Amino acid sequence: MTPAETPTVFVVDDDPSVRASIQGLLKSASLRSESFGTAEEFLRSKRPDVPSCLVLDVHIPIIFITGHGDIPMTVKAMKSGAVEFLTKPFDDQDLLNAIHQALDRDRAARRQQSNFAGLRKCYEALSEREREVMGLVVSGMLNKQIAFELGISEITVKIHRGHVMRKMQADSLADLVRMSSKLELPPDKK
């Protein structure tokens, strides 16, 4: 195969280590690749007129449009997270409906991501001792038991517990348990 015919895999990912890892995999499979840190870099690049495909780190919902789709292709796209798979020619309203659905899905994902980032920030504001107390509190232990476990007074536990509730912006113990669950903290890190 001449260089002009060599297939190329284009990799777009904002994480340099992921790009390097994928390129290493492709090289080990004797596949030529080019990588880009952003979609903009990829779009600005001069791409050779050779067989190619795109490996893309996607953070937003996708609507596929094709003139040559079939059922297996549609199923695969939907299982991979596509919002919609439209075949040409498509109805304008179908495209608009898919766009609104994609925007709603992305809006919800961004809200969830923002909430999680805020929760993580609150957790990171806790001292090491407050994290220990939080873990024991959400495991169901009483203040007296926590004090014995940590070798501190019950009053000190109450103070730490109050700091945890305030810093985590938890209104109740149940709220704190839900937060701990969302953070997916390992048992020894709660």
PDB file of C-alpha atoms in Angstrom:
ATOM      1  CA  MET A   1       0.000   0.000   0.000  1.00  0.00           C
ATOM      2  CA  THR A   2       1.411   3.413  -0.926  1.00  0.00           C
ATOM      3  CA  PRO A   3       1.466   6.254   1.621  1.00  0.00           C
ATOM      4  CA  ALA A   4      -1.287   7.955  -0.393  1.00  0.00           C
ATOM      5  CA  GLU A   5      -3.527   4.944   0.209  1.00  0.00           C
ATOM      6  CA  THR A   6      -2.663   4.366   3.875  1.00  0.00           C
ATOM      7  CA  PRO A   7      -5.820   4.568   5.985  1.00  0.00           C
ATOM      8  CA  THR A   8      -5.725   7.126   8.777  1.00  0.00           C
ATOM      9  CA  VAL A   9      -7.495   7.144  12.123  1.00  0.00           C
ATOM     10  CA  PHE A  10      -8.113  10.645  13.465  1.00  0.00           C
ATOM     11  CA  VAL A  11      -8.281  10.923  17.259  1.00  0.00           C
ATOM     12  CA  VAL A  12      -9.852  13.936  18.970  1.00  0.00           C
ATOM     13  CA  ASP A  13      -9.655  14.089  22.770  1.00  0.00           C
ATOM     14  CA  ASP A  14      -8.828  16.890  25.189  1.00  0.00           C
ATOM     15  CA  ASP A  15      -6.795  14.560  27.422  1.00  0.00           C
ATOM     16  CA  PRO A  16      -3.212  14.145  26.118  1.00  0.00           C
ATOM     17  CA  SER A  17      -2.748  10.854  27.963  1.00  0.00           C
ATOM     18  CA  VAL A  18      -5.877   9.389  26.341  1.00  0.00           C
ATOM     19  CA  ARG A  19      -4.697  10.556  22.902  1.00  0.00           C
ATOM     20  CA  ALA A  20      -1.274   8.994  23.477  1.00  0.00           C
ATOM     21  CA  SER A  21      -2.823   5.758  24.718  1.00  0.00           C
ATOM     22  CA  ILE A  22      -5.127   5.439  21.712  1.00  0.00           C
ATOM     23  CA  GLN A  23      -2.302   6.293  19.314  1.00  0.00           C
ATOM     24  CA  GLY A  24      -0.122   3.639  20.953  1.00  0.00           C
ATOM     25  CA  LEU A  25      -2.884   1.076  20.504  1.00  0.00           C
ATOM     26  CA  LEU A  26      -3.359   2.048  16.866  1.00  0.00           C
ATOM     27  CA  LYS A  27       0.393   1.888  16.193  1.00  0.00           C
ATOM     28  CA  SER A  28       0.546  -1.598  17.725  1.00  0.00           C
ATOM     29  CA  ALA A  29      -2.201  -2.587  15.259  1.00  0.00           C
ATOM     30  CA  SER A  30      -0.163  -1.065  12.379  1.00  0.00           C
ATOM     31  CA  LEU A  31      -2.675   1.743  11.859  1.00  0.00           C
ATOM     32  CA  ARG A  32      -1.607   5.289  11.007  1.00  0.00           C
ATOM     33  CA  SER A  33      -3.149   7.977  13.229  1.00  0.00           C
ATOM     34  CA  GLU A  34      -3.201  11.702  13.801  1.00  0.00           C
ATOM     35  CA  SER A  35      -4.411  13.234  17.043  1.00  0.00           C
ATOM     36  CA  PHE A  36      -5.924  16.573  17.969  1.00  0.00           C
ATOM     37  CA  GLY A  37      -6.687  18.218  21.304  1.00  0.00           C
ATOM     38  CA  THR A  38      -9.868  19.901  20.091  1.00  0.00           C
ATOM     39  CA  ALA A  39     -12.473  19.497  17.373  1.00  0.00           C
ATOM     40  CA  GLU A  40     -11.410  22.911  16.071  1.00  0.00           C
ATOM     41  CA  GLU A  41      -7.829  21.673  15.534  1.00  0.00           C
ATOM     42  CA  PHE A  42      -9.177  18.665  13.656  1.00  0.00           C
ATOM     43  CA  LEU A  43     -11.432  20.802  11.455  1.00  0.00           C
ATOM     44  CA  ARG A  44      -8.571  23.217  10.640  1.00  0.00           C
ATOM     45  CA  SER A  45      -6.205  20.401   9.659  1.00  0.00           C
ATOM     46  CA  LYS A  46      -5.542  19.351   6.081  1.00  0.00           C
ATOM     47  CA  ARG A  47      -6.642  15.748   5.930  1.00  0.00           C
ATOM     48  CA  PRO A  48      -5.386  13.351   3.285  1.00  0.00           C
ATOM     49  CA  ASP A  49      -7.841  11.887   0.781  1.00  0.00           C
ATOM     50  CA  VAL A  50      -7.530   8.340   2.114  1.00  0.00           C
ATOM     51  CA  PRO A  51      -9.829   5.905   3.896  1.00  0.00           C
ATOM     52  CA  SER A  52     -10.287   7.274   7.396  1.00  0.00           C
ATOM     53  CA  CYS A  53     -12.366   7.266  10.518  1.00  0.00           C
ATOM     54  CA  LEU A  54     -12.728   9.483  13.554  1.00  0.00           C
ATOM     55  CA  VAL A  55     -12.365   8.480  17.208  1.00  0.00           C
ATOM     56  CA  LEU A  56     -14.035  11.308  19.073  1.00  0.00           C
ATOM     57  CA  ASP A  57     -14.365  12.140  22.758  1.00  0.00           C
ATOM     58  CA  VAL A  58     -17.913  13.421  22.770  1.00  0.00           C
ATOM     59  CA  HIS A  59     -19.282  15.463  25.639  1.00  0.00           C
ATOM     60  CA  ILE A  60     -22.503  16.454  23.944  1.00  0.00           C
ATOM     61  CA  PRO A  61     -25.460  14.513  22.530  1.00  0.00           C
ATOM     62  CA  ILE A  62     -25.230  13.574  18.850  1.00  0.00           C
ATOM     63  CA  ILE A  63     -27.853  13.380  16.122  1.00  0.00           C
ATOM     64  CA  PHE A  64     -26.733  11.181  13.236  1.00  0.00           C
ATOM     65  CA  ILE A  65     -27.903  11.958   9.711  1.00  0.00           C
ATOM     66  CA  THR A  66     -27.136   9.571   6.871  1.00  0.00           C
ATOM     67  CA  GLY A  67     -28.311   8.684   3.416  1.00  0.00           C
ATOM     68  CA  HIS A  68     -27.168   5.087   3.771  1.00  0.00           C
ATOM     69  CA  GLY A  69     -28.326   3.899   7.175  1.00  0.00           C
ATOM     70  CA  ASP A  70     -29.595   0.464   7.982  1.00  0.00           C
ATOM     71  CA  ILE A  71     -31.149  -1.102  11.071  1.00  0.00           C
ATOM     72  CA  PRO A  72     -27.917  -2.528  12.561  1.00  0.00           C
ATOM     73  CA  MET A  73     -26.202   0.858  12.098  1.00  0.00           C
ATOM     74  CA  THR A  74     -29.132   2.634  13.759  1.00  0.00           C
ATOM     75  CA  VAL A  75     -29.170   0.198  16.687  1.00  0.00           C
ATOM     76  CA  LYS A  76     -25.418   0.577  17.182  1.00  0.00           C
ATOM     77  CA  ALA A  77     -25.636   4.399  17.111  1.00  0.00           C
ATOM     78  CA  MET A  78     -28.503   4.439  19.610  1.00  0.00           C
ATOM     79  CA  LYS A  79     -26.734   2.004  21.944  1.00  0.00           C
ATOM     80  CA  SER A  80     -23.702   4.291  21.777  1.00  0.00           C
ATOM     81  CA  GLY A  81     -25.774   7.211  23.033  1.00  0.00           C
ATOM     82  CA  ALA A  82     -27.061   8.908  19.893  1.00  0.00           C
ATOM     83  CA  VAL A  83     -30.144  10.999  20.523  1.00  0.00           C
ATOM     84  CA  GLU A  84     -31.539  10.257  17.076  1.00  0.00           C
ATOM     85  CA  PHE A  85     -30.556   8.581  13.822  1.00  0.00           C
ATOM     86  CA  LEU A  86     -32.267  10.208  10.856  1.00  0.00           C
ATOM     87  CA  THR A  87     -32.114   8.975   7.279  1.00  0.00           C
ATOM     88  CA  LYS A  88     -32.155  11.403   4.367  1.00  0.00           C
ATOM     89  CA  PRO A  89     -34.471  12.800   3.299  1.00  0.00           C
ATOM     90  CA  PHE A  90     -35.827  13.528   6.778  1.00  0.00           C
ATOM     91  CA  ASP A  91     -38.785  15.530   7.984  1.00  0.00           C
ATOM     92  CA  ASP A  92     -37.855  19.012   9.255  1.00  0.00           C
ATOM     93  CA  GLN A  93     -39.954  18.523  12.389  1.00  0.00           C
ATOM     94  CA  ASP A  94     -38.170  15.244  13.161  1.00  0.00           C
ATOM     95  CA  LEU A  95     -34.838  17.071  13.072  1.00  0.00           C
ATOM     96  CA  LEU A  96     -36.158  19.914  15.241  1.00  0.00           C
ATOM     97  CA  ASN A  97     -37.604  17.414  17.736  1.00  0.00           C
ATOM     98  CA  ALA A  98     -34.272  15.579  17.894  1.00  0.00           C
ATOM     99  CA  ILE A  99     -32.426  18.871  18.409  1.00  0.00           C
ATOM    100  CA  HIS A 100     -34.718  19.868  21.286  1.00  0.00           C
ATOM    101  CA  GLN A 101     -34.329  16.424  22.841  1.00  0.00           C
ATOM    102  CA  ALA A 102     -30.524  16.656  22.533  1.00  0.00           C
ATOM    103  CA  LEU A 103     -30.463  20.132  24.072  1.00  0.00           C
ATOM    104  CA  ASP A 104     -32.678  18.993  26.961  1.00  0.00           C
ATOM    105  CA  ARG A 105     -30.435  15.971  27.555  1.00  0.00           C
ATOM    106  CA  ASP A 106     -27.282  18.108  27.520  1.00  0.00           C
ATOM    107  CA  ARG A 107     -28.855  20.725  29.802  1.00  0.00           C
ATOM    108  CA  ALA A 108     -29.734  18.006  32.343  1.00  0.00           C
ATOM    109  CA  ALA A 109     -26.262  16.456  32.112  1.00  0.00           C
ATOM    110  CA  ARG A 110     -24.602  19.838  32.650  1.00  0.00           C
ATOM    111  CA  ARG A 111     -26.826  20.562  35.643  1.00  0.00           C
ATOM    112  CA  GLN A 112     -25.974  17.164  37.138  1.00  0.00           C
ATOM    113  CA  GLN A 113     -22.266  17.679  36.445  1.00  0.00           C
ATOM    114  CA  SER A 114     -22.375  21.128  38.048  1.00  0.00           C
ATOM    115  CA  ASN A 115     -24.176  19.770  41.115  1.00  0.00           C
ATOM    116  CA  PHE A 116     -21.612  16.994  41.465  1.00  0.00           C
ATOM    117  CA  ALA A 117     -18.719  19.468  41.101  1.00  0.00           C
ATOM    118  CA  GLY A 118     -20.253  21.630  43.839  1.00  0.00           C
ATOM    119  CA  LEU A 119     -20.704  18.606  46.072  1.00  0.00           C
ATOM    120  CA  ARG A 120     -17.098  17.511  45.463  1.00  0.00           C
ATOM    121  CA  LYS A 121     -15.899  21.047  46.290  1.00  0.00           C
ATOM    122  CA  CYS A 122     -17.805  20.996  49.587  1.00  0.00           C
ATOM    123  CA  TYR A 123     -16.295  17.611  50.462  1.00  0.00           C
ATOM    124  CA  GLU A 124     -12.786  18.811  49.650  1.00  0.00           C
ATOM    125  CA  ALA A 125     -13.306  21.746  52.048  1.00  0.00           C
ATOM    126  CA  LEU A 126     -13.619  19.283  54.953  1.00  0.00           C
ATOM    127  CA  SER A 127     -10.606  18.661  57.157  1.00  0.00           C
ATOM    128  CA  GLU A 128      -9.258  15.107  57.382  1.00  0.00           C
ATOM    129  CA  ARG A 129     -10.917  14.669  60.793  1.00  0.00           C
ATOM    130  CA  GLU A 130     -14.243  16.019  59.485  1.00  0.00           C
ATOM    131  CA  ARG A 131     -14.090  13.467  56.653  1.00  0.00           C
ATOM    132  CA  GLU A 132     -13.503  10.708  59.199  1.00  0.00           C
ATOM    133  CA  VAL A 133     -16.459  11.898  61.273  1.00  0.00           C
ATOM    134  CA  MET A 134     -18.649  12.190  58.163  1.00  0.00           C
ATOM    135  CA  GLY A 135     -17.848   8.614  57.155  1.00  0.00           C
ATOM    136  CA  LEU A 136     -18.713   7.289  60.580  1.00  0.00           C
ATOM    137  CA  VAL A 137     -21.879   9.409  60.825  1.00  0.00           C
ATOM    138  CA  VAL A 138     -23.227   8.214  57.470  1.00  0.00           C
ATOM    139  CA  SER A 139     -22.379   4.618  58.395  1.00  0.00           C
ATOM    140  CA  GLY A 140     -24.962   4.962  61.171  1.00  0.00           C
ATOM    141  CA  MET A 141     -22.737   5.310  64.226  1.00  0.00           C
ATOM    142  CA  LEU A 142     -23.864   7.407  67.191  1.00  0.00           C
ATOM    143  CA  ASN A 143     -21.764  10.333  68.454  1.00  0.00           C
ATOM    144  CA  LYS A 144     -20.733   8.278  71.490  1.00  0.00           C
ATOM    145  CA  GLN A 145     -19.536   5.425  69.257  1.00  0.00           C
ATOM    146  CA  ILE A 146     -17.664   7.798  66.959  1.00  0.00           C
ATOM    147  CA  ALA A 147     -15.943   9.411  69.947  1.00  0.00           C
ATOM    148  CA  PHE A 148     -14.791   5.999  71.177  1.00  0.00           C
ATOM    149  CA  GLU A 149     -13.679   4.942  67.660  1.00  0.00           C
ATOM    150  CA  LEU A 150     -11.614   8.109  67.129  1.00  0.00           C
ATOM    151  CA  GLY A 151     -10.416   8.481  70.700  1.00  0.00           C
ATOM    152  CA  ILE A 152     -11.932  11.953  71.109  1.00  0.00           C
ATOM    153  CA  SER A 153     -14.676  13.391  73.316  1.00  0.00           C
ATOM    154  CA  GLU A 154     -18.346  13.264  72.366  1.00  0.00           C
ATOM    155  CA  ILE A 155     -18.442  17.094  72.446  1.00  0.00           C
ATOM    156  CA  THR A 156     -15.610  17.214  69.887  1.00  0.00           C
ATOM    157  CA  VAL A 157     -17.548  14.783  67.669  1.00  0.00           C
ATOM    158  CA  LYS A 158     -20.606  17.063  67.874  1.00  0.00           C
ATOM    159  CA  ILE A 159     -18.470  20.059  66.859  1.00  0.00           C
ATOM    160  CA  HIS A 160     -16.972  18.170  63.888  1.00  0.00           C
ATOM    161  CA  ARG A 161     -20.400  16.854  62.924  1.00  0.00           C
ATOM    162  CA  GLY A 162     -21.756  20.414  62.946  1.00  0.00           C
ATOM    163  CA  HIS A 163     -18.859  21.578  60.744  1.00  0.00           C
ATOM    164  CA  VAL A 164     -19.536  18.698  58.337  1.00  0.00           C
ATOM    165  CA  MET A 165     -23.240  19.541  58.106  1.00  0.00           C
ATOM    166  CA  ARG A 166     -22.486  23.232  57.527  1.00  0.00           C
ATOM    167  CA  LYS A 167     -19.656  22.746  55.016  1.00  0.00           C
ATOM    168  CA  MET A 168     -21.568  20.077  53.091  1.00  0.00           C
ATOM    169  CA  GLN A 169     -24.708  22.266  53.217  1.00  0.00           C
ATOM    170  CA  ALA A 170     -26.693  19.281  54.432  1.00  0.00           C
ATOM    171  CA  ASP A 171     -30.081  19.954  55.987  1.00  0.00           C
ATOM    172  CA  SER A 172     -30.398  16.544  57.612  1.00  0.00           C
ATOM    173  CA  LEU A 173     -28.573  13.282  58.237  1.00  0.00           C
ATOM    174  CA  ALA A 174     -30.528  11.731  55.341  1.00  0.00           C
ATOM    175  CA  ASP A 175     -29.296  14.564  53.113  1.00  0.00           C
ATOM    176  CA  LEU A 176     -25.704  13.890  54.199  1.00  0.00           C
ATOM    177  CA  VAL A 177     -26.116  10.157  53.466  1.00  0.00           C
ATOM    178  CA  ARG A 178     -27.409  10.967  49.956  1.00  0.00           C
ATOM    179  CA  MET A 179     -24.429  13.263  49.377  1.00  0.00           C
ATOM    180  CA  SER A 180     -22.006  10.588  50.520  1.00  0.00           C
ATOM    181  CA  SER A 181     -23.647   8.101  48.180  1.00  0.00           C
ATOM    182  CA  LYS A 182     -23.414  10.507  45.226  1.00  0.00           C
ATOM    183  CA  LEU A 183     -19.725  11.068  45.945  1.00  0.00           C
ATOM    184  CA  GLU A 184     -19.249   7.277  45.871  1.00  0.00           C
ATOM    185  CA  LEU A 185     -16.689   7.460  48.630  1.00  0.00           C
ATOM    186  CA  PRO A 186     -15.028   4.171  49.556  1.00  0.00           C
ATOM    187  CA  PRO A 187     -15.980   3.023  53.085  1.00  0.00           C
ATOM    188  CA  ASP A 188     -12.637   4.073  54.587  1.00  0.00           C
ATOM    189  CA  LYS A 189     -12.795   7.552  52.955  1.00  0.00           C
ATOM    190  CA  LYS A 190     -16.298   8.571  53.973  1.00  0.00           C
TER     191      LYS A 190
END
